[in-house]
Amino acid sequence: MRLLRLEDDGEFSLVEFVGKNIPCYAVLSHTWGPDDEEVTFNDLVNGAGKSKAGYRKIRFCGMQAANDHLRFFWVDTCCIDKSSSAELSEAINSMFRWYQDAARCYVYLSDVSVSTSDGDNKFSRRWKPAFKKSRWFTRGWTLQELIAPVLVEFFSVEGERLGDKKSLEQTLHEITGIATQALRGSPLSYFSTSERISWAAKRQTKREEDAAYSLLGIFSIHMSLTYGEGGQNAWSRLLKKIKDSNSINLPIANGASFDSHAEEHNAKCLCDTRVELLDQITKWAKDRSSKPIFWLNGMAGTGKSTIARTVAQLLADTGQLGASFFFKKGEGERGNASRFFTTIATDLVGNVPGLISGIRKAVDANPTISHKALKDQFEKLILQPLSQTAPLKALGLTIVIDALDECEREEDIRTILGLLSQTKGLKPVSLQVFVTSRPELPIRFGFKKMPDGTYQDLILHEVPRRTIEHDITLFLEHQLKEIREQRSLSADWPGRDQIQALANIAIPLFIFAATVCRFIGETIGNPQKRLNDILEYETKDVSRLDITYLPILNSLFAIQSKREKEKLSNEFREIVGSIVILESPLSISSLAHFFQISKEDIRCRLDSLHSVLSIPDSEDLPIKLLHLSFRDFLIDPQKRGKSPFWVDERETHERLVSKCLELLSSPEGLRQNMCELLNPGTLRSEIDEQEIAIYLLPELQYACRYWAHHLEQSDRHIYDGDPIHLFLQKYFLYWLEAMSLIGETYKCIHIIKRLQALTESNTSTVSSFLHDAERFVLRFRSILEDAPLQVYSSTLIFTPETAVIRKTFADHIPRWVNMISKVEDDWDACRSILEGHSDPIKTVAFSPDGQLVASASRDHTVRLWETATGSCHSTLEGHSDAVYAVAFSPDGQLVASASYDCTVRLWETAIGSCRSTLEGHFGCIHVVAFSPDGQLVASASGDLVAYISHDYTVRLWETATGSCHSTLEGHSDSVNAVAFSPDGRLIASASDDHTVRLWETATSSCHSTLEGHSESVKVVAFSSDGQLVASASYDCTVRLWETATGSCRSTLEGHSESVNAVAFSPDGQLIVSVSDDCTVRLWETVTGSCHNTLEGHSEWVDAVAFSPDGQLVASASYDHTVRLWETVTGSCRSTLKGHFDSVNTVAFSPDGKLVASASGDTGVVSASGDYTVRLWETATGSYCSMLEAHSKSVYAVAFSSNGQLAVSASEDGTVRLWETVTGSCRSTLEGHSRSVYAVAFSPDGQLVASASNDRTVRLWETVTGSCRSTLEGHSQLVNVVAFSPDGQLVVSASRDHTVWLWEIATGSCLSTLKGHSSTINAVAYSPDNQLVVSASYDHTVRLWETATGSCRSTLKGHSKSVYAVAFSLDGC
């Protein structure tokens, strides 16, 4: 940047500055006169230009800057060498920022004078008319010059100050139309593209291209300049750049939005139809106090989608539509929830100003967010960004969701409904949701589970008959009139009675009316005859769907012989039957290639079906069902053997899987390096999508995605040597490459799991292949996603030597690779490492169905993990302290967590939301358990809270209401364990008071106190029949108690140190115990004798569990290992290594195939520790995948004044804002280039200041996370920062021995306080803002006056470094 400097002799010189060390400066804003009157860069270089008229403006700016104590200033006419196109381009692209960073902007108005004809130079109203008409407000470039700077001052031609942007705000708004919030400095992203463009609508520029170029800064766009391209081209390029900058890197479901091309020709409600219904819905949408969800449900064909499109259009017309998603079964992503929230988020970006920054942060923080659980997508892409955005006015938007019942998975439907219910009370952007669906059971159940007051519903097929009849009659009249006019039919056709008859047949199905009108209007038929044919069905005993579709299909067989009918029937089932079964629609071209049928034959067969299928003119566009009811009609099992049109669904799936495999294994199908990439390291992100589409045609992509689905639906099994097995052995790696190219590697593991379920035997060759394939994909998934061709190199090279995949595809390993080290022989025992916790994990638990693992951590969170993939299903945030216990309800619907914050929380497993917080304990809770029927939760407490009180109780809570059922009191010390008996009638609790107590669940009374232990009792467990209780104690013994009598049956002695855990075998014949003596012991329940002592651990053993079949015991130890032992022989089957810290807990999956272990691992990279959960395969012990997420040391933390936010500064160069209630990261403030050492909140909490090793202080807005200003000047790292009590100043201190005072409003340096002779460690303001105190390594404390920057006094006396300093509350 080149600045002008006012020299001591009054002359001006040009000074070049590079990088960030630019001094404070002023800028001049003005209107250009004739080019020959403006002072140019060359004039100043050559010492000329003083005689030009423009020199007066430069001298004015220099003198005014000097008056404001600014030595440097910038003027566009002479600080840019316009003869250099590169410099001009850089300047124009940087200009907005240069104005933004300026300390002051002086607007010189050459056409506004304060002088009057009588010589009166006093300020008067006479300048205001000229001010409002000033040419300055009509120029293109002055728009950014008004908006960008913080301080803008207006001056007359005489140099008299007229006012500033703040004092003239209303006048400026009236003149320019710019929103006052924009004039005040609100982020421009909060204003829509159209609004920002409107500010420049009447402005003019000398060069037509500048009309576009002058807006680059307004939209934060960088664009090359091409003078001579013309204004239109410049505008086109700018608008494209704006569009690109407003886009987010999220995959969407194409065609799902109501205004997409796929939906544009679909019907909306006719005028004067559905009047009352639409009025009710629009009133609901406008009333922000109404229930947040409106559910319109009705049976198939009642017109729900037409209403949804109409509602979406009405809301869009009034600016109330936030987003829309129209589900469509059989249309790829429109038929499932995989891209539901990403599509909604993308729509919302265009309707919520400022939202894009929050979503981009979420995507940047987790680039694979679109593949995460629906809960994470909803929270990170919608809920959190909406909560953090700050629109300039309250926004009320509605999301329209149509045909939710057509979403593929019932679990996803319930999850979507549960998550959408969380929008209630959302601010500052309030969301309402309009949903249509059939009243299917999963949806009814989902709505039933919502809290009261969440939704209102309307049942469409229960609307009064007369209303439906009126609307259908109007529709029929309108459509048949169009047919009559198009076909030039008699004016009296159709008759009134015919329309009424059609309406009577249709009620309440609008789909009937729409379909028959399309059928009647087809150009290949006779409308009058077709109408008569349909009316004949009025008296027949057939279903509504039969009446709708039989006339259409019967017309296909008109005047055909029996043989021809049979042939047509077969062709119909092959082509049309396949179309209705396809998971995603294909075009005529793709269908022809897929089925090896000519395009002409397909088009000929479909020509008569335009009334039920959407058949585009182009052969390359997909054919779609007009309504799902046509599919329902064709596959209806009751029509088997009765209808020539019946489609055998299973048989069609079988035919489709065969066609998929034929295509995939054909010469133009799967093969190595399908896109002919030149480099095996080419990243997926570097490959052009159009290039992929050329090499992988739509039908080939379809086969890759869905061949396994069709196989599963065909009820076929996989056997050794069958076509599926042979296909996998030859094409598996090619298929992985193709899935990577189409961006769906994440689906491969699920597909492999589905294939595994189709194998007949776990010992078969194909089963071993699939098991190995699963391990291969799990371990190398991240590589496969990023670089498709690495499937043949790095992944295969590092696959274990004996792995089936490596042996099968050994010939694909590149010969040019020379292995220096030997790879492992086989997959190791670790199946998945589940990483994400930031502190040690205290316990883990499997869900009853084995699909999930829950882990509880000291980081205040519970995480749910998918056992199949190792991915994090959801993070349960809400506890404010360490979580020490977690349990699933017997039905797996709930998770209970117990925390040191004295609460128990109940979470809904499906959506991860907190159902209730159970409060009542006033001690730390480290035990939680569900009753066998899931109706109660037991929690135990006892640790001291702040050493104030004791809570030695067990509490029972009702899961339905969250209320406390009863409090079990009696223990005199902390309660360490609690367990329900198998029948739920008794509860056992173990305590530090050396006793076990049995309680009756029904009465909450103490059944018996089991005394005998001489030390604390750590754990307790019931036998499977509930007859015995086992307790383990620090007294080195295990005791067996009879629950009926409370008597001690036997004392199991043998351990030489405290016993940490105990468990019964599933059949109750054995007991296992583990101890600090490093051993595991098996005991016979009946005799109490020691069956086996299992030795091998080198440190104490802390946790133990039996496998479900009782054949194995898993033990977890402080020696960092998990060991699997055979109960019969006592031998160690395998040692599971991989943790690098103590293992705290261990659990088997319900099917016994997996073991979960949790540890407090301290990692190599992360300063705070790499805390992991690992999954191990009990049968094979094979390693799978590692999901890494490390962070560096945290140097500082501070709370906002209201306690709702915390800010942290880290060695990784970032500052993070955290919500203290949820513990979630609101935003990551990035900009510093080195470690950040200090942070502070402004008194009002609106700003955060950060000090860094990069020698700068940055001011950040807490609402948006954007950097307001960078304060540069220190010559060494800045290690201290603080705000003045009034929030007007920031003070910073550095190793450069100086203290700097900065004005927040301008970002300029008020004064530099010099005097210390060493690093300054601390600074503080006096309560009245008058003084700053600093403490230093030089053993002194200094007091400075903020007004003058002078040192009032130096306080000496310390003999060593001073590290902290503070004023008393009164400042005296």
mmCIF file of C-alpha atoms in Angstrom, residues 1202-1335:
data_model
loop_
_atom_site.group_PDB
_atom_site.id
_atom_site.type_symbol
_atom_site.label_atom_id
_atom_site.label_comp_id
_atom_site.label_asym_id
_atom_site.label_seq_id
_atom_site.Cartn_x
_atom_site.Cartn_y
_atom_site.Cartn_z
ATOM 1 C CA ASN A 1202 -23.148 -12.716 31.842
ATOM 2 C CA GLY A 1203 -21.417 -16.064 32.121
ATOM 3 C CA GLN A 1204 -23.054 -17.423 28.963
ATOM 4 C CA LEU A 1205 -19.887 -17.537 26.901
ATOM 5 C CA ALA A 1206 -16.321 -18.577 27.486
ATOM 6 C CA VAL A 1207 -13.378 -17.820 25.262
ATOM 7 C CA SER A 1208 -10.185 -19.815 24.994
ATOM 8 C CA ALA A 1209 -6.828 -19.075 23.367
ATOM 9 C CA SER A 1210 -4.608 -21.805 22.021
ATOM 10 C CA GLU A 1211 -1.160 -22.682 20.778
ATOM 11 C CA ASP A 1212 -2.839 -23.701 17.498
ATOM 12 C CA GLY A 1213 -3.336 -20.030 16.609
ATOM 13 C CA THR A 1214 -7.112 -19.984 17.111
ATOM 14 C CA VAL A 1215 -9.536 -18.463 19.556
ATOM 15 C CA ARG A 1216 -12.711 -20.391 20.320
ATOM 16 C CA LEU A 1217 -16.020 -19.156 21.697
ATOM 17 C CA TRP A 1218 -17.924 -21.697 23.796
ATOM 18 C CA GLU A 1219 -21.484 -21.731 25.088
ATOM 19 C CA THR A 1220 -21.124 -22.430 28.788
ATOM 20 C CA VAL A 1221 -24.553 -24.078 29.116
ATOM 21 C CA THR A 1222 -24.089 -26.682 26.403
ATOM 22 C CA GLY A 1223 -20.315 -26.779 26.160
ATOM 23 C CA SER A 1224 -20.628 -26.546 22.378
ATOM 24 C CA CYS A 1225 -18.240 -24.470 20.297
ATOM 25 C CA ARG A 1226 -20.122 -21.456 18.941
ATOM 26 C CA SER A 1227 -17.359 -20.304 16.634
ATOM 27 C CA THR A 1228 -13.663 -20.624 15.862
ATOM 28 C CA LEU A 1229 -11.949 -17.268 15.400
ATOM 29 C CA GLU A 1230 -9.181 -17.746 12.882
ATOM 30 C CA GLY A 1231 -6.745 -15.129 11.711
ATOM 31 C CA HIS A 1232 -3.708 -15.180 13.975
ATOM 32 C CA SER A 1233 -0.727 -16.805 12.351
ATOM 33 C CA ARG A 1234 0.901 -17.996 15.572
ATOM 34 C CA SER A 1235 0.029 -18.995 19.150
ATOM 35 C CA VAL A 1236 -2.563 -16.914 21.016
ATOM 36 C CA TYR A 1237 -1.534 -16.134 24.604
ATOM 37 C CA ALA A 1238 -4.306 -13.987 26.037
ATOM 38 C CA VAL A 1239 -8.017 -13.270 25.587
ATOM 39 C CA ALA A 1240 -10.559 -10.937 27.179
ATOM 40 C CA PHE A 1241 -14.236 -10.033 26.806
ATOM 41 C CA SER A 1242 -15.423 -6.449 26.526
ATOM 42 C CA PRO A 1243 -17.651 -5.409 29.458
ATOM 43 C CA ASP A 1244 -20.821 -5.760 27.336
ATOM 44 C CA GLY A 1245 -19.700 -9.130 25.944
ATOM 45 C CA GLN A 1246 -19.972 -7.949 22.333
ATOM 46 C CA LEU A 1247 -16.241 -8.120 21.604
ATOM 47 C CA VAL A 1248 -13.333 -10.411 22.341
ATOM 48 C CA ALA A 1249 -9.733 -9.236 22.248
ATOM 49 C CA SER A 1250 -6.939 -11.721 21.597
ATOM 50 C CA ALA A 1251 -3.175 -11.273 21.885
ATOM 51 C CA SER A 1252 -0.773 -13.385 19.881
ATOM 52 C CA ASN A 1253 2.779 -14.413 19.193
ATOM 53 C CA ASP A 1254 2.244 -12.909 15.705
ATOM 54 C CA ARG A 1255 2.689 -9.485 17.411
ATOM 55 C CA THR A 1256 -0.927 -8.424 16.907
ATOM 56 C CA VAL A 1257 -4.079 -7.922 18.904
ATOM 57 C CA ARG A 1258 -7.337 -8.798 17.202
ATOM 58 C CA LEU A 1259 -10.854 -7.618 18.058
ATOM 59 C CA TRP A 1260 -13.623 -10.108 17.266
ATOM 60 C CA GLU A 1261 -17.413 -9.729 17.256
ATOM 61 C CA THR A 1262 -18.884 -12.443 19.478
ATOM 62 C CA VAL A 1263 -22.181 -12.583 17.578
ATOM 63 C CA THR A 1264 -20.728 -13.213 14.135
ATOM 64 C CA GLY A 1265 -17.229 -14.431 14.936
ATOM 65 C CA SER A 1266 -15.841 -11.966 12.390
ATOM 66 C CA CYS A 1267 -12.653 -9.987 12.960
ATOM 67 C CA ARG A 1268 -13.524 -6.318 13.446
ATOM 68 C CA SER A 1269 -9.935 -5.037 13.427
ATOM 69 C CA THR A 1270 -6.298 -6.066 13.722
ATOM 70 C CA LEU A 1271 -4.202 -3.869 16.018
ATOM 71 C CA GLU A 1272 -0.625 -3.843 14.771
ATOM 72 C CA GLY A 1273 2.364 -2.082 16.275
ATOM 73 C CA HIS A 1274 4.107 -4.302 18.808
ATOM 74 C CA SER A 1275 7.496 -5.608 17.721
ATOM 75 C CA GLN A 1276 7.445 -8.745 19.883
ATOM 76 C CA LEU A 1277 4.803 -11.262 20.907
ATOM 77 C CA VAL A 1278 1.799 -9.805 22.730
ATOM 78 C CA ASN A 1279 1.030 -11.682 25.932
ATOM 79 C CA VAL A 1280 -1.479 -9.480 27.788
ATOM 80 C CA VAL A 1281 -4.734 -7.802 26.747
ATOM 81 C CA ALA A 1282 -7.562 -6.084 28.653
ATOM 82 C CA PHE A 1283 -10.582 -3.825 28.046
ATOM 83 C CA SER A 1284 -11.224 -0.553 29.822
ATOM 84 C CA PRO A 1285 -14.297 -0.635 32.122
ATOM 85 C CA ASP A 1286 -16.236 1.637 29.727
ATOM 86 C CA GLY A 1287 -15.383 -0.598 26.782
ATOM 87 C CA GLN A 1288 -13.903 2.256 24.757
ATOM 88 C CA LEU A 1289 -10.238 1.210 24.911
ATOM 89 C CA VAL A 1290 -8.100 -1.902 24.788
ATOM 90 C CA VAL A 1291 -4.720 -2.155 26.476
ATOM 91 C CA SER A 1292 -2.060 -4.617 25.339
ATOM 92 C CA ALA A 1293 1.362 -5.499 26.707
ATOM 93 C CA SER A 1294 4.252 -7.245 25.051
ATOM 94 C CA ARG A 1295 7.725 -8.693 25.329
ATOM 95 C CA ASP A 1296 8.825 -5.533 23.508
ATOM 96 C CA HIS A 1297 8.620 -3.841 26.977
ATOM 97 C CA THR A 1298 5.733 -1.533 25.944
ATOM 98 C CA VAL A 1299 2.077 -1.052 26.762
ATOM 99 C CA TRP A 1300 -0.217 0.157 23.961
ATOM 100 C CA LEU A 1301 -3.598 1.852 24.346
ATOM 101 C CA TRP A 1302 -5.987 1.372 21.399
ATOM 102 C CA GLU A 1303 -9.289 3.039 20.446
ATOM 103 C CA ILE A 1304 -11.835 0.304 19.787
ATOM 104 C CA ALA A 1305 -13.979 2.415 17.459
ATOM 105 C CA THR A 1306 -11.149 3.216 15.056
ATOM 106 C CA GLY A 1307 -8.557 0.554 15.806
ATOM 107 C CA SER A 1308 -5.972 3.335 16.049
ATOM 108 C CA CYS A 1309 -3.249 3.559 18.671
ATOM 109 C CA LEU A 1310 -4.039 6.217 21.274
ATOM 110 C CA SER A 1311 -0.627 6.055 22.957
ATOM 111 C CA THR A 1312 2.416 3.854 23.541
ATOM 112 C CA LEU A 1313 3.541 3.592 27.175
ATOM 113 C CA LYS A 1314 7.301 3.120 27.405
ATOM 114 C CA GLY A 1315 9.405 2.737 30.520
ATOM 115 C CA HIS A 1316 9.670 -0.933 31.482
ATOM 116 C CA SER A 1317 12.995 -2.591 30.761
ATOM 117 C CA SER A 1318 11.701 -6.140 30.358
ATOM 118 C CA THR A 1319 8.652 -8.215 29.402
ATOM 119 C CA ILE A 1320 5.323 -7.027 30.816
ATOM 120 C CA ASN A 1321 3.303 -9.811 32.447
ATOM 121 C CA ALA A 1322 0.072 -8.110 33.474
ATOM 122 C CA VAL A 1323 -2.010 -4.957 32.996
ATOM 123 C CA ALA A 1324 -5.225 -3.663 34.545
ATOM 124 C CA TYR A 1325 -7.504 -0.613 34.338
ATOM 125 C CA SER A 1326 -8.671 1.396 37.312
ATOM 126 C CA PRO A 1327 -12.476 1.295 37.798
ATOM 127 C CA ASP A 1328 -12.794 4.924 36.620
ATOM 128 C CA ASN A 1329 -10.795 4.321 33.379
ATOM 129 C CA GLN A 1330 -8.271 7.019 34.406
ATOM 130 C CA LEU A 1331 -5.272 4.778 35.121
ATOM 131 C CA VAL A 1332 -3.562 1.691 33.750
ATOM 132 C CA VAL A 1333 -1.247 -0.371 35.896
ATOM 133 C CA SER A 1334 1.412 -2.726 34.445
ATOM 134 C CA ALA A 1335 3.622 -5.389 36.050
#
